[in-house]
CSV table of C-alpha atoms and ligand atoms in Angstrom, one decimal:
chain,number,residue,atom,x,y,z
A,1,MET,CA,0.0,0.0,0.0
A,2,ASN,CA,1.2,3.5,-0.8
A,3,THR,CA,1.7,5.2,2.5
A,4,ILE,CA,0.8,8.8,3.4
A,5,ARG,CA,3.8,10.7,4.9
A,6,PHE,CA,4.0,13.8,7.0
A,7,ASP,CA,6.7,16.4,6.5
A,8,TYR,CA,6.8,18.7,9.6
A,9,GLY,CA,10.3,20.1,9.1
A,10,ASN,CA,8.9,23.6,8.5
A,11,LEU,CA,7.3,23.6,11.9
A,12,LEU,CA,10.6,23.2,13.7
A,13,SER,CA,12.7,26.0,15.1
A,14,SER,CA,15.8,24.7,13.3
A,15,ARG,CA,14.1,25.6,10.0
A,16,VAL,CA,11.7,28.4,10.8
A,17,GLU,CA,12.0,31.3,13.2
A,18,GLY,CA,9.7,30.9,16.1
A,19,GLY,CA,9.0,27.3,15.4
A,20,ILE,CA,8.7,24.3,17.7
A,21,ASP,CA,11.9,23.2,19.5
A,22,GLU,CA,12.8,19.8,18.1
A,23,ARG,CA,14.2,18.6,21.4
A,24,GLN,CA,10.8,19.0,23.0
A,25,LEU,CA,9.4,16.4,20.6
A,26,ALA,CA,11.6,13.7,22.1
A,27,THR,CA,10.9,14.8,25.7
A,28,SER,CA,8.0,16.8,27.0
A,29,LEU,CA,5.8,16.5,23.9
A,30,ALA,CA,6.4,12.8,23.7
A,31,ASP,CA,5.4,12.4,27.3
A,32,ARG,CA,2.3,14.6,26.8
A,33,PHE,CA,1.4,12.5,23.8
A,34,ARG,CA,1.7,9.2,25.7
A,35,ALA,CA,-0.8,10.5,28.2
A,36,ALA,CA,-3.2,11.6,25.4
A,37,HIS,CA,-2.8,8.3,23.7
A,38,ALA,CA,-3.6,6.5,27.0
A,39,ALA,CA,-6.7,8.6,27.5
A,40,VAL,CA,-7.9,7.8,23.9
A,41,GLU,CA,-7.2,4.1,24.5
A,42,ALA,CA,-9.3,4.2,27.7
A,43,ARG,CA,-12.2,5.7,25.7
A,44,ARG,CA,-11.7,3.1,23.1
A,45,ALA,CA,-11.9,0.4,25.7
A,46,GLN,CA,-15.1,1.8,27.0
A,47,GLY,CA,-16.6,1.5,23.4
A,48,ASP,CA,-16.9,5.3,22.8
A,49,LEU,CA,-14.8,5.4,19.7
A,50,GLY,CA,-16.8,3.4,17.2
A,51,PHE,CA,-15.1,5.0,14.2
A,52,LEU,CA,-12.0,3.1,14.9
A,53,ASP,CA,-13.8,-0.2,14.4
A,54,LEU,CA,-15.4,0.8,11.1
A,55,PRO,CA,-12.6,-0.5,8.9
A,56,TYR,CA,-13.3,-4.0,10.2
A,57,ALA,CA,-17.1,-3.9,10.1
A,58,THR,CA,-17.4,-6.4,7.3
A,59,GLU,CA,-21.1,-7.1,7.7
A,60,SER,CA,-22.1,-3.5,7.3
A,61,VAL,CA,-19.9,-3.2,4.2
A,62,ASP,CA,-21.6,-6.3,2.7
A,63,ARG,CA,-25.0,-4.6,3.3
A,64,VAL,CA,-23.7,-1.4,1.7
A,65,THR,CA,-22.5,-3.2,-1.3
A,66,GLU,CA,-25.6,-5.2,-1.7
A,67,LEU,CA,-27.8,-2.1,-1.7
A,68,ALA,CA,-25.4,-0.1,-3.8
A,69,ASP,CA,-25.0,-2.8,-6.5
A,70,GLY,CA,-28.6,-3.8,-6.5
A,71,PHE,CA,-31.4,-1.5,-5.4
A,72,ALA,CA,-29.5,1.8,-6.1
A,73,GLN,CA,-28.6,0.8,-9.7
A,74,TRP,CA,-32.3,1.0,-10.7
A,75,PHE,CA,-32.0,4.8,-10.7
A,76,GLN,CA,-30.2,7.4,-12.8
A,77,ASP,CA,-30.0,10.0,-10.0
A,78,VAL,CA,-29.2,9.4,-6.4
A,79,VAL,CA,-29.8,12.4,-4.1
A,80,VAL,CA,-28.2,12.4,-0.6
A,81,LEU,CA,-30.1,14.5,1.9
A,82,GLY,CA,-27.9,15.1,5.0
A,83,ILE,CA,-26.1,17.9,6.7
A,84,GLY,CA,-23.0,18.4,8.8
A,85,GLY,CA,-21.3,15.0,9.4
A,86,SER,CA,-24.2,13.4,7.4
A,87,GLY,CA,-23.3,15.3,4.2
A,88,LEU,CA,-19.7,16.5,4.2
A,89,GLY,CA,-18.2,13.0,4.2
A,90,ALA,CA,-20.3,11.9,1.2
A,91,THR,CA,-19.2,15.0,-0.7
A,92,ALA,CA,-15.6,14.5,0.2
A,93,LEU,CA,-15.6,10.9,-1.1
A,94,LYS,CA,-17.6,11.9,-4.2
A,95,GLU,CA,-15.2,14.6,-5.3
A,96,ALA,CA,-12.0,12.8,-4.4
A,97,LEU,CA,-12.8,9.5,-5.9
A,98,LEU,CA,-15.2,10.3,-8.8
A,99,GLY,CA,-13.4,13.4,-9.8
A,100,PRO,CA,-14.8,16.7,-11.1
A,101,PHE,CA,-17.9,16.9,-13.2
A,102,TRP,CA,-19.1,13.4,-12.5
A,103,ASN,CA,-22.8,14.4,-13.0
A,104,ALA,CA,-22.0,16.2,-16.3
A,105,ARG,CA,-20.6,13.0,-17.8
A,106,ASP,CA,-22.8,10.9,-20.1
A,107,GLU,CA,-23.9,7.4,-19.2
A,108,GLU,CA,-20.8,5.8,-20.7
A,109,GLY,CA,-18.5,8.3,-19.0
A,110,ARG,CA,-20.1,7.3,-15.7
A,111,GLU,CA,-19.8,3.6,-16.7
A,112,HIS,CA,-23.6,3.5,-16.3
A,113,PHE,CA,-23.5,4.4,-12.6
A,114,PRO,CA,-26.0,7.0,-11.4
A,115,ARG,CA,-25.4,10.7,-11.0
A,116,LEU,CA,-24.9,11.7,-7.4
A,117,HIS,CA,-26.2,14.9,-5.7
A,118,VAL,CA,-25.5,15.8,-2.1
A,119,VAL,CA,-27.8,18.5,-0.7
A,120,ASP,CA,-27.2,19.7,2.8
A,121,ASN,CA,-28.6,23.2,3.1
A,122,PRO,CA,-32.4,23.6,3.0
A,123,ASP,CA,-32.1,26.6,0.7
A,124,PRO,CA,-35.4,26.6,-1.3
A,125,HIS,CA,-33.7,27.9,-4.4
A,126,THR,CA,-31.2,25.1,-4.6
A,127,PHE,CA,-33.8,22.5,-3.7
A,128,GLN,CA,-36.3,23.7,-6.3
A,129,ARG,CA,-33.7,23.8,-9.0
A,130,LEU,CA,-32.6,20.3,-8.2
A,131,LEU,CA,-36.2,18.9,-8.3
A,132,GLU,CA,-36.7,20.6,-11.7
A,133,LEU,CA,-33.7,18.7,-13.0
A,134,LEU,CA,-34.7,15.3,-11.8
A,135,ASP,CA,-37.1,12.7,-13.3
A,136,PRO,CA,-38.9,11.3,-10.3
A,137,ALA,CA,-39.2,7.8,-11.9
A,138,GLY,CA,-35.4,7.6,-12.0
A,139,THR,CA,-34.6,9.2,-8.7
A,140,MET,CA,-33.7,7.7,-5.3
A,141,PHE,CA,-33.2,9.7,-2.1
A,142,ASN,CA,-30.7,8.5,0.4
A,143,VAL,CA,-31.9,10.3,3.5
A,144,ILE,CA,-29.0,10.4,6.1
A,145,SER,CA,-29.5,11.5,9.6
A,146,LYS,CA,-28.0,9.8,12.7
A,147,SER,CA,-30.5,11.3,15.0
A,148,GLY,CA,-33.3,11.0,12.4
A,149,THR,CA,-34.7,14.3,13.5
A,150,THR,CA,-32.5,17.1,12.2
A,151,ALA,CA,-34.8,19.9,11.0
A,152,GLU,CA,-32.9,20.7,7.7
A,153,THR,CA,-32.8,17.1,6.6
A,154,MET,CA,-36.3,16.2,7.7
A,155,ALA,CA,-37.7,19.2,5.9
A,156,GLN,CA,-36.0,18.1,2.7
A,157,TYR,CA,-37.3,14.6,3.2
A,158,LEU,CA,-40.9,15.8,3.7
A,159,VAL,CA,-40.6,17.9,0.5
A,160,ALA,CA,-39.0,15.1,-1.5
A,161,ARG,CA,-41.5,12.5,-0.3
A,162,ASP,CA,-44.4,14.7,-1.3
A,163,TRP,CA,-42.8,15.4,-4.7
A,164,MET,CA,-42.2,11.7,-5.3
A,165,GLU,CA,-45.7,10.7,-4.2
A,166,SER,CA,-47.4,13.3,-6.5
A,167,ALA,CA,-45.3,11.9,-9.4
A,168,VAL,CA,-45.3,8.2,-9.0
A,169,GLY,CA,-48.2,7.6,-6.5
A,170,GLN,CA,-48.2,6.8,-2.8
A,171,ASP,CA,-47.6,3.1,-3.2
A,172,LYS,CA,-44.5,3.4,-5.4
A,173,ALA,CA,-43.0,6.4,-3.7
A,174,ARG,CA,-41.5,4.5,-0.8
A,175,GLY,CA,-39.5,2.4,-3.2
A,176,HIS,CA,-37.5,5.6,-4.1
A,177,PHE,CA,-36.1,6.1,-0.6
A,178,LEU,CA,-33.2,4.6,1.4
A,179,PHE,CA,-32.6,5.7,5.0
A,180,THR,CA,-29.3,5.8,6.8
A,181,THR,CA,-29.8,6.4,10.5
A,182,ASP,CA,-29.5,5.2,14.1
A,183,PRO,CA,-30.0,1.5,14.6
A,184,THR,CA,-32.9,1.9,17.0
A,185,ARG,CA,-33.9,5.6,17.6
A,186,GLY,CA,-35.4,8.6,15.8
A,187,ALA,CA,-38.2,9.5,13.4
A,188,LEU,CA,-36.4,8.2,10.4
A,189,ARG,CA,-36.0,4.7,11.9
A,190,GLN,CA,-39.7,4.8,13.0
A,191,ILE,CA,-40.9,5.7,9.5
A,192,GLY,CA,-38.6,3.2,7.8
A,193,GLU,CA,-39.8,0.4,10.0
A,194,ALA,CA,-43.5,1.3,9.6
A,195,GLU,CA,-43.2,1.6,5.8
A,196,ASP,CA,-40.6,-1.1,5.1
A,197,ILE,CA,-38.2,1.3,3.6
A,198,PRO,CA,-34.6,-0.1,3.1
A,199,MET,CA,-32.3,1.1,5.9
A,200,LEU,CA,-28.7,1.2,6.8
A,201,SER,CA,-27.5,1.7,10.3
A,202,VAL,CA,-24.9,4.1,11.7
A,203,PRO,CA,-23.5,2.3,14.8
A,204,GLU,CA,-24.6,3.8,18.1
A,205,ASN,CA,-21.1,4.8,19.0
A,206,VAL,CA,-20.3,6.6,15.8
A,207,GLY,CA,-21.2,10.3,15.7
A,208,GLY,CA,-22.0,12.4,12.6
A,209,ARG,CA,-18.6,13.9,11.9
A,210,PHE,CA,-16.8,10.6,12.6
A,211,SER,CA,-19.2,8.6,10.3
A,212,VAL,CA,-17.6,9.1,6.8
A,213,LEU,CA,-16.4,5.5,6.7
A,214,SER,CA,-19.7,4.0,7.8
A,215,ALA,CA,-22.7,3.6,5.5
A,216,VAL,CA,-23.1,7.4,5.7
A,217,GLY,CA,-20.2,7.9,3.3
A,218,LEU,CA,-19.7,4.5,1.8
A,219,LEU,CA,-23.2,4.0,0.3
A,220,PRO,CA,-23.2,7.1,-1.8
A,221,ALA,CA,-19.7,6.4,-3.0
A,222,ALA,CA,-20.4,2.7,-3.7
A,223,VAL,CA,-23.5,3.6,-5.7
A,224,CYS,CA,-21.1,5.3,-8.2
A,225,GLY,CA,-18.7,2.4,-8.4
A,226,VAL,CA,-16.2,3.3,-5.7
A,227,ASP,CA,-14.8,0.2,-3.9
A,228,PRO,CA,-15.6,0.7,-0.2
A,229,ARG,CA,-13.1,-2.0,0.7
A,230,ALA,CA,-10.2,0.0,-0.6
A,231,LEU,CA,-11.2,2.9,1.6
A,232,LEU,CA,-11.5,0.7,4.6
A,233,ALA,CA,-8.2,-1.1,3.9
A,234,GLY,CA,-6.4,2.3,3.9
A,235,ALA,CA,-8.2,3.4,7.0
A,236,ALA,CA,-7.3,0.1,8.7
A,237,ALA,CA,-3.6,0.6,7.8
A,238,MET,CA,-3.7,4.1,9.3
A,239,GLU,CA,-5.5,2.9,12.4
A,240,GLU,CA,-2.8,0.3,12.9
A,241,ARG,CA,0.0,2.8,12.4
A,242,CYS,CA,-1.6,5.0,15.1
A,243,ARG,CA,-1.7,2.3,17.7
A,244,SER,CA,1.8,3.3,18.8
A,245,ASP,CA,2.2,5.6,21.8
A,246,GLN,CA,5.6,6.7,20.5
A,247,LEU,CA,5.0,10.2,19.1
A,248,ALA,CA,7.7,9.8,16.4
A,249,GLU,CA,6.0,6.8,14.9
A,250,ASN,CA,2.4,8.0,15.1
A,251,PRO,CA,1.4,10.3,12.2
A,252,ALA,CA,-2.0,11.3,13.8
A,253,GLY,CA,-0.2,11.9,17.0
A,254,LEU,CA,2.3,14.2,15.4
A,255,VAL,CA,-0.5,16.2,13.6
A,256,ALA,CA,-2.4,16.6,16.9
A,257,VAL,CA,0.6,17.4,19.0
A,258,LEU,CA,2.2,19.9,16.6
A,259,LEU,CA,-1.0,21.7,15.8
A,260,HIS,CA,-2.0,21.9,19.5
A,261,GLN,CA,1.5,23.1,20.3
A,262,ALA,CA,1.3,25.7,17.5
A,263,ASP,CA,-1.9,27.0,19.1
A,264,GLN,CA,-0.9,26.9,22.8
A,265,GLU,CA,2.8,27.7,22.7
A,266,LEU,CA,3.3,29.6,19.5
A,267,GLY,CA,0.0,31.6,19.6
A,268,ARG,CA,-1.2,30.1,16.3
A,269,PRO,CA,-4.8,28.9,16.9
A,270,ILE,CA,-5.8,29.2,13.2
A,271,HIS,CA,-5.2,26.0,11.4
A,272,VAL,CA,-5.4,26.3,7.6
A,273,LEU,CA,-5.8,23.0,5.7
A,274,MET,CA,-4.7,23.7,2.1
A,275,PRO,CA,-4.7,20.8,-0.4
A,276,TYR,CA,-3.2,21.4,-3.8
A,277,ALA,CA,-5.8,19.4,-5.6
A,278,ASP,CA,-9.4,20.4,-6.5
A,279,ARG,CA,-10.5,16.9,-5.7
A,280,LEU,CA,-9.5,17.4,-2.1
A,281,ARG,CA,-11.2,20.7,-1.5
A,282,PRO,CA,-14.3,19.0,0.1
A,283,VAL,CA,-11.9,17.0,2.3
A,284,ALA,CA,-10.7,20.4,3.7
A,285,LEU,CA,-14.3,21.4,4.4
A,286,TRP,CA,-15.0,18.0,6.0
A,287,PHE,CA,-11.8,18.6,8.2
A,288,GLN,CA,-13.0,22.0,9.0
A,289,GLN,CA,-16.2,20.6,10.6
A,290,LEU,CA,-14.3,17.8,12.3
A,291,TRP,CA,-11.7,20.1,13.9
A,292,ALA,CA,-14.2,22.9,14.8
A,293,GLU,CA,-17.1,20.9,16.2
A,294,SER,CA,-14.9,18.5,18.1
A,295,LEU,CA,-12.4,20.9,19.7
A,296,GLY,CA,-14.1,24.3,20.0
A,297,LYS,CA,-15.3,24.0,23.6
A,298,ALA,CA,-14.8,25.4,27.0
A,299,ASP,CA,-13.8,28.8,25.7
A,300,SER,CA,-10.8,27.3,23.8
A,301,GLY,CA,-9.9,25.4,20.7
A,302,PRO,CA,-8.4,26.0,17.3
A,303,THR,CA,-10.1,27.7,14.4
A,304,PRO,CA,-9.8,25.6,11.2
A,305,LEU,CA,-9.9,27.2,7.8
A,306,ALA,CA,-10.4,25.3,4.6
A,307,ALA,CA,-8.3,26.6,1.7
A,308,LEU,CA,-7.3,25.4,-1.8
A,309,GLY,CA,-4.0,25.7,-3.5
A,310,ALA,CA,-3.2,27.3,-5.9
A,311,THR,CA,-6.5,29.1,-6.0
A,312,ASP,CA,-6.2,30.7,-2.5
A,313,GLN,CA,-2.7,31.9,-3.2
A,314,HIS,CA,-4.7,34.6,-4.9
A,315,SER,CA,-6.9,35.3,-2.0
A,316,LEU,CA,-5.4,34.2,1.3
A,317,LEU,CA,-1.7,34.1,0.8
A,318,GLN,CA,-1.0,37.7,1.4
A,319,LEU,CA,-2.6,37.3,4.9
A,320,LEU,CA,-0.8,34.1,5.6
A,321,MET,CA,2.6,35.7,4.7
A,322,GLU,CA,2.3,39.1,6.3
A,323,GLY,CA,-0.8,39.1,8.5
A,324,PRO,CA,-0.9,38.3,12.2
A,325,HIS,CA,1.3,35.5,13.4
A,326,ASP,CA,-1.7,33.4,14.4
A,327,LYS,CA,-1.8,30.8,11.7
A,328,VAL,CA,-0.2,27.5,10.8
A,329,VAL,CA,-0.7,26.0,7.4
A,330,LEU,CA,-1.1,22.3,6.7
A,331,PHE,CA,-0.6,21.6,3.0
A,332,ILE,CA,-1.6,18.4,1.2
A,333,HIS,CA,0.6,17.5,-1.7
A,334,VAL,CA,-0.4,14.8,-4.1
A,335,GLU,CA,2.6,13.3,-5.7
A,336,ASN,CA,0.9,11.7,-8.7
A,337,PRO,CA,-2.0,13.7,-10.0
A,338,GLU,CA,-2.9,10.8,-12.4
A,339,ALA,CA,-3.8,13.2,-15.2
A,340,GLU,CA,-1.3,15.2,-17.0
A,341,VAL,CA,-1.9,18.3,-19.2
A,342,ALA,CA,1.1,19.4,-21.1
A,343,ILE,CA,1.6,23.1,-21.5
A,344,PRO,CA,2.4,23.8,-25.1
A,345,GLN,CA,5.3,25.9,-26.2
A,346,ARG,CA,3.8,29.0,-27.8
A,347,HIS,CA,5.0,32.6,-27.9
A,348,PRO,CA,8.7,31.9,-27.4
A,349,GLU,CA,9.1,35.7,-28.1
A,350,ILE,CA,7.3,36.6,-24.8
A,351,PRO,CA,9.5,35.6,-21.9
A,352,SER,CA,6.6,36.0,-19.4
A,353,LEU,CA,4.8,33.1,-21.2
A,354,ALA,CA,7.7,31.2,-22.8
A,355,TYR,CA,9.0,29.7,-19.6
A,356,LEU,CA,5.7,27.8,-19.1
A,357,GLY,CA,5.9,25.8,-22.4
A,358,GLY,CA,7.2,22.3,-22.1
A,359,HIS,CA,6.1,21.9,-18.5
A,360,SER,CA,2.8,20.5,-17.3
A,361,MET,CA,-0.1,21.8,-15.3
A,362,GLY,CA,0.6,19.2,-12.6
A,363,GLU,CA,4.2,20.3,-12.4
A,364,LEU,CA,3.0,23.9,-12.0
A,365,LEU,CA,0.7,23.1,-9.1
A,366,SER,CA,3.4,21.0,-7.4
A,367,VAL,CA,6.0,23.7,-7.8
A,368,GLU,CA,3.6,26.3,-6.5
A,369,ARG,CA,3.0,24.3,-3.3
A,370,ALA,CA,6.7,23.9,-2.7
A,371,ALA,CA,7.3,27.6,-3.4
A,372,THR,CA,4.5,28.7,-1.1
A,373,ALA,CA,5.8,26.4,1.7
A,374,GLU,CA,9.3,27.8,1.3
A,375,ALA,CA,8.0,31.4,1.1
A,376,LEU,CA,6.1,31.0,4.4
A,377,ARG,CA,9.0,29.3,6.0
A,378,GLY,CA,11.3,32.2,5.0
A,379,ALA,CA,8.8,34.7,6.5
A,380,GLY,CA,8.8,32.9,9.8
A,381,ARG,CA,5.4,31.2,9.2
A,382,PRO,CA,5.4,27.6,10.3
A,383,ASN,CA,3.8,25.1,8.0
A,384,CYS,CA,3.8,21.4,7.3
A,385,THR,CA,2.7,19.0,4.5
A,386,LEU,CA,0.9,15.7,4.3
A,387,ILE,CA,2.1,13.8,1.2
A,388,MET,CA,-0.3,11.6,-0.6
A,389,PRO,CA,1.2,9.3,-3.3
A,390,ARG,CA,-2.1,9.6,-5.2
A,391,ILE,CA,-5.8,10.1,-4.6
A,392,GLY,CA,-7.1,6.6,-4.5
A,393,GLY,CA,-9.4,4.8,-2.2
A,394,GLU,CA,-6.6,3.4,0.0
A,395,GLU,CA,-4.8,6.8,0.3
A,396,LEU,CA,-8.1,8.6,1.0
A,397,GLY,CA,-9.0,6.0,3.7
A,398,GLN,CA,-5.6,6.7,5.3
A,399,LEU,CA,-6.1,10.4,5.2
A,400,LEU,CA,-9.6,10.4,6.7
A,401,MET,CA,-8.6,8.0,9.4
A,402,LEU,CA,-5.5,10.1,10.2
A,403,PHE,CA,-7.6,13.2,10.7
A,404,GLN,CA,-10.2,11.5,12.8
A,405,ILE,CA,-7.6,9.9,15.1
A,406,ALA,CA,-5.7,13.3,15.3
A,407,THR,CA,-9.0,14.9,16.4
A,408,VAL,CA,-9.5,12.6,19.4
A,409,TYR,CA,-5.8,13.0,20.4
A,410,ALA,CA,-6.3,16.8,20.1
A,411,GLY,CA,-9.4,16.5,22.3
A,412,ALA,CA,-7.3,14.8,25.0
A,413,LEU,CA,-4.6,17.5,24.6
A,414,TYR,CA,-7.1,20.4,24.9
A,415,GLY,CA,-8.9,18.6,27.7
A,416,VAL,CA,-12.3,18.6,26.0
A,417,ASP,CA,-14.7,15.8,24.8
A,418,PRO,CA,-14.2,15.7,21.0
A,419,LEU,CA,-17.4,13.6,20.6
A,420,ASP,CA,-20.1,16.0,21.8
A,421,GLN,CA,-21.4,19.3,20.4
A,422,PRO,CA,-23.5,21.0,23.1
A,423,GLY,CA,-23.2,24.4,21.4
A,424,VAL,CA,-24.9,23.1,18.3
A,425,GLU,CA,-27.8,21.8,20.3
A,426,VAL,CA,-28.7,25.3,21.6
A,427,GLY,CA,-29.4,26.6,18.2
A,428,LYS,CA,-31.3,23.4,17.3
A,429,GLN,CA,-33.6,23.8,20.3
A,430,LEU,CA,-34.3,27.5,19.4
A,431,THR,CA,-35.2,26.5,15.9
A,432,TYR,CA,-37.6,23.8,17.0
A,433,GLY,CA,-39.3,26.3,19.3
A,434,LEU,CA,-39.5,29.0,16.6
A,435,MET,CA,-40.9,26.4,14.1
A,436,GLY,CA,-43.6,25.3,16.7
A,437,ARG,CA,-42.4,21.8,17.5
A,438,VAL,CA,-44.8,20.3,20.1
A,439,GLY,CA,-43.1,20.0,23.5
A,440,VAL,CA,-40.5,22.7,22.9
A,441,THR,CA,-41.3,26.1,24.3
A,442,ARG,CA,-41.3,29.0,21.9
A,443,PRO,CA,-38.2,31.1,22.9
A,444,GLU,CA,-38.4,34.7,23.8
A,445,MET,CA,-36.3,36.5,21.2
A,446,LEU,CA,-35.0,40.0,21.7
A,447,ASP,CA,-37.0,42.3,19.5
A,448,PRO,CA,-34.9,43.9,16.8
A,449,ASP,CA,-34.4,47.5,17.8
A,450,SER,CA,-35.1,49.8,14.9
A,451,ARG,CA,-32.4,52.1,16.1
A,452,TRP,CA,-29.8,49.6,14.8
A,453,ILE,CA,-31.4,48.9,11.5
A,454,VAL,CA,-30.9,51.3,8.7
B,1,PA5,O1,-21.1,15.8,13.8
B,1,PA5,C1,-22.2,15.9,14.1
B,1,PA5,O2,-22.7,15.2,15.0
B,1,PA5,C2,-23.2,16.9,13.5
B,1,PA5,O3,-22.5,17.7,12.5
B,1,PA5,C3,-24.3,16.1,12.7
B,1,PA5,O4,-23.7,15.3,11.8
B,1,PA5,C4,-25.3,17.0,12.1
B,1,PA5,O5,-25.8,17.9,13.1
B,1,PA5,C5,-26.4,16.3,11.5
B,1,PA5,O6,-27.0,15.4,12.4
B,1,PA5,P1,-27.8,14.2,12.0
B,1,PA5,O7,-26.9,13.2,11.4
B,1,PA5,O8,-28.4,13.6,13.3
B,1,PA5,O9,-28.9,14.6,11.1
């Protein structure tokens, strides 16, 4: 298996002014990591960290494959309805492994697999436009909600169900739905059981943002021909690498410890994840949720920021280079882009274009990443790079597992529970109250004061 590597040289004081002292890595930070590792292992032993078991959940993968290869192939369009951890993972897998413009390809280009749409926000404009595009007879909705009650997803489900029933009739409509939800609880489970709708379970001990390698992410990907076993093999390999309590051997440990240290000791709480590959942009957004919702607690925690190289060199880089010293950049470099576009030699008479000819677009992107890392280093801005040999199932499985394990280590280092999200619940309860949910008191909202509105 091609292994992901982590280059953290540009975080160390020997290479970057104001970096982390390398000796600390072998001493105090190694000790701190051993304690964090032990705390995580204790939670694992209690059965709290179900995401670590997902690579080995063969029964659930068999069920995913059965539904993806059978039922789902009756449709031309599969629409995932899910938000937060129930949507971002599916988008990350879709973009990384199916590549750009999947839905724009013709049947042959998609090898006769369905188009895949992931809709998270209940923005009426988007939803209406999507429904206008779809043929109900050829559409299946995979409704994903661990709790089975999230307002945004449930609203989308109700609209989609109505739309489907009015097109194909009440009896046939339920054959166009697949639910992915908690094994026992929630409205979705209740409806699925009452109406005999096919269902996939998210294990009890796997929370939304740690569920990408469960049926939540695997089913949508497998529907389009992605091999879930390759993803899980990669994830298993990373999980095994991260069993070591030796910091120097544990890539997720190093990511967690170094980013935590950058925040706490170097005053760099803004953690920018910047892949140099369009296909990984949604992975950066998935990471943003994972890092923010897991660690932003008890008045502390880092602020993740998803970026894209080289695009954001033209929007964020000035700030990263000369703005406040409060950021650390984590690049992702893909060694083999697996598509090469040669840049032709035209205009030899114009030096500002001539130098590009004879190179390739992949080379340009790769050089830009190296140049940006070096420029940041030279300006006293610590940065580091995850190196992916290529973007395949195994490599992506490793990457996603690495980030999830790093998150639970970081939770231990920050002294917070990375698995809960009490702050999100407050907003949810207010929404329920304002929308008139029975049993939830309508909240008293401060009246907008006209003095402040122009
Ligand atoms: O990570 C989480 O737990 C959240 O982001 C949830 O995934 C999100 O709120 C959606 O919840 P649910 O899957 O219950 O609909």
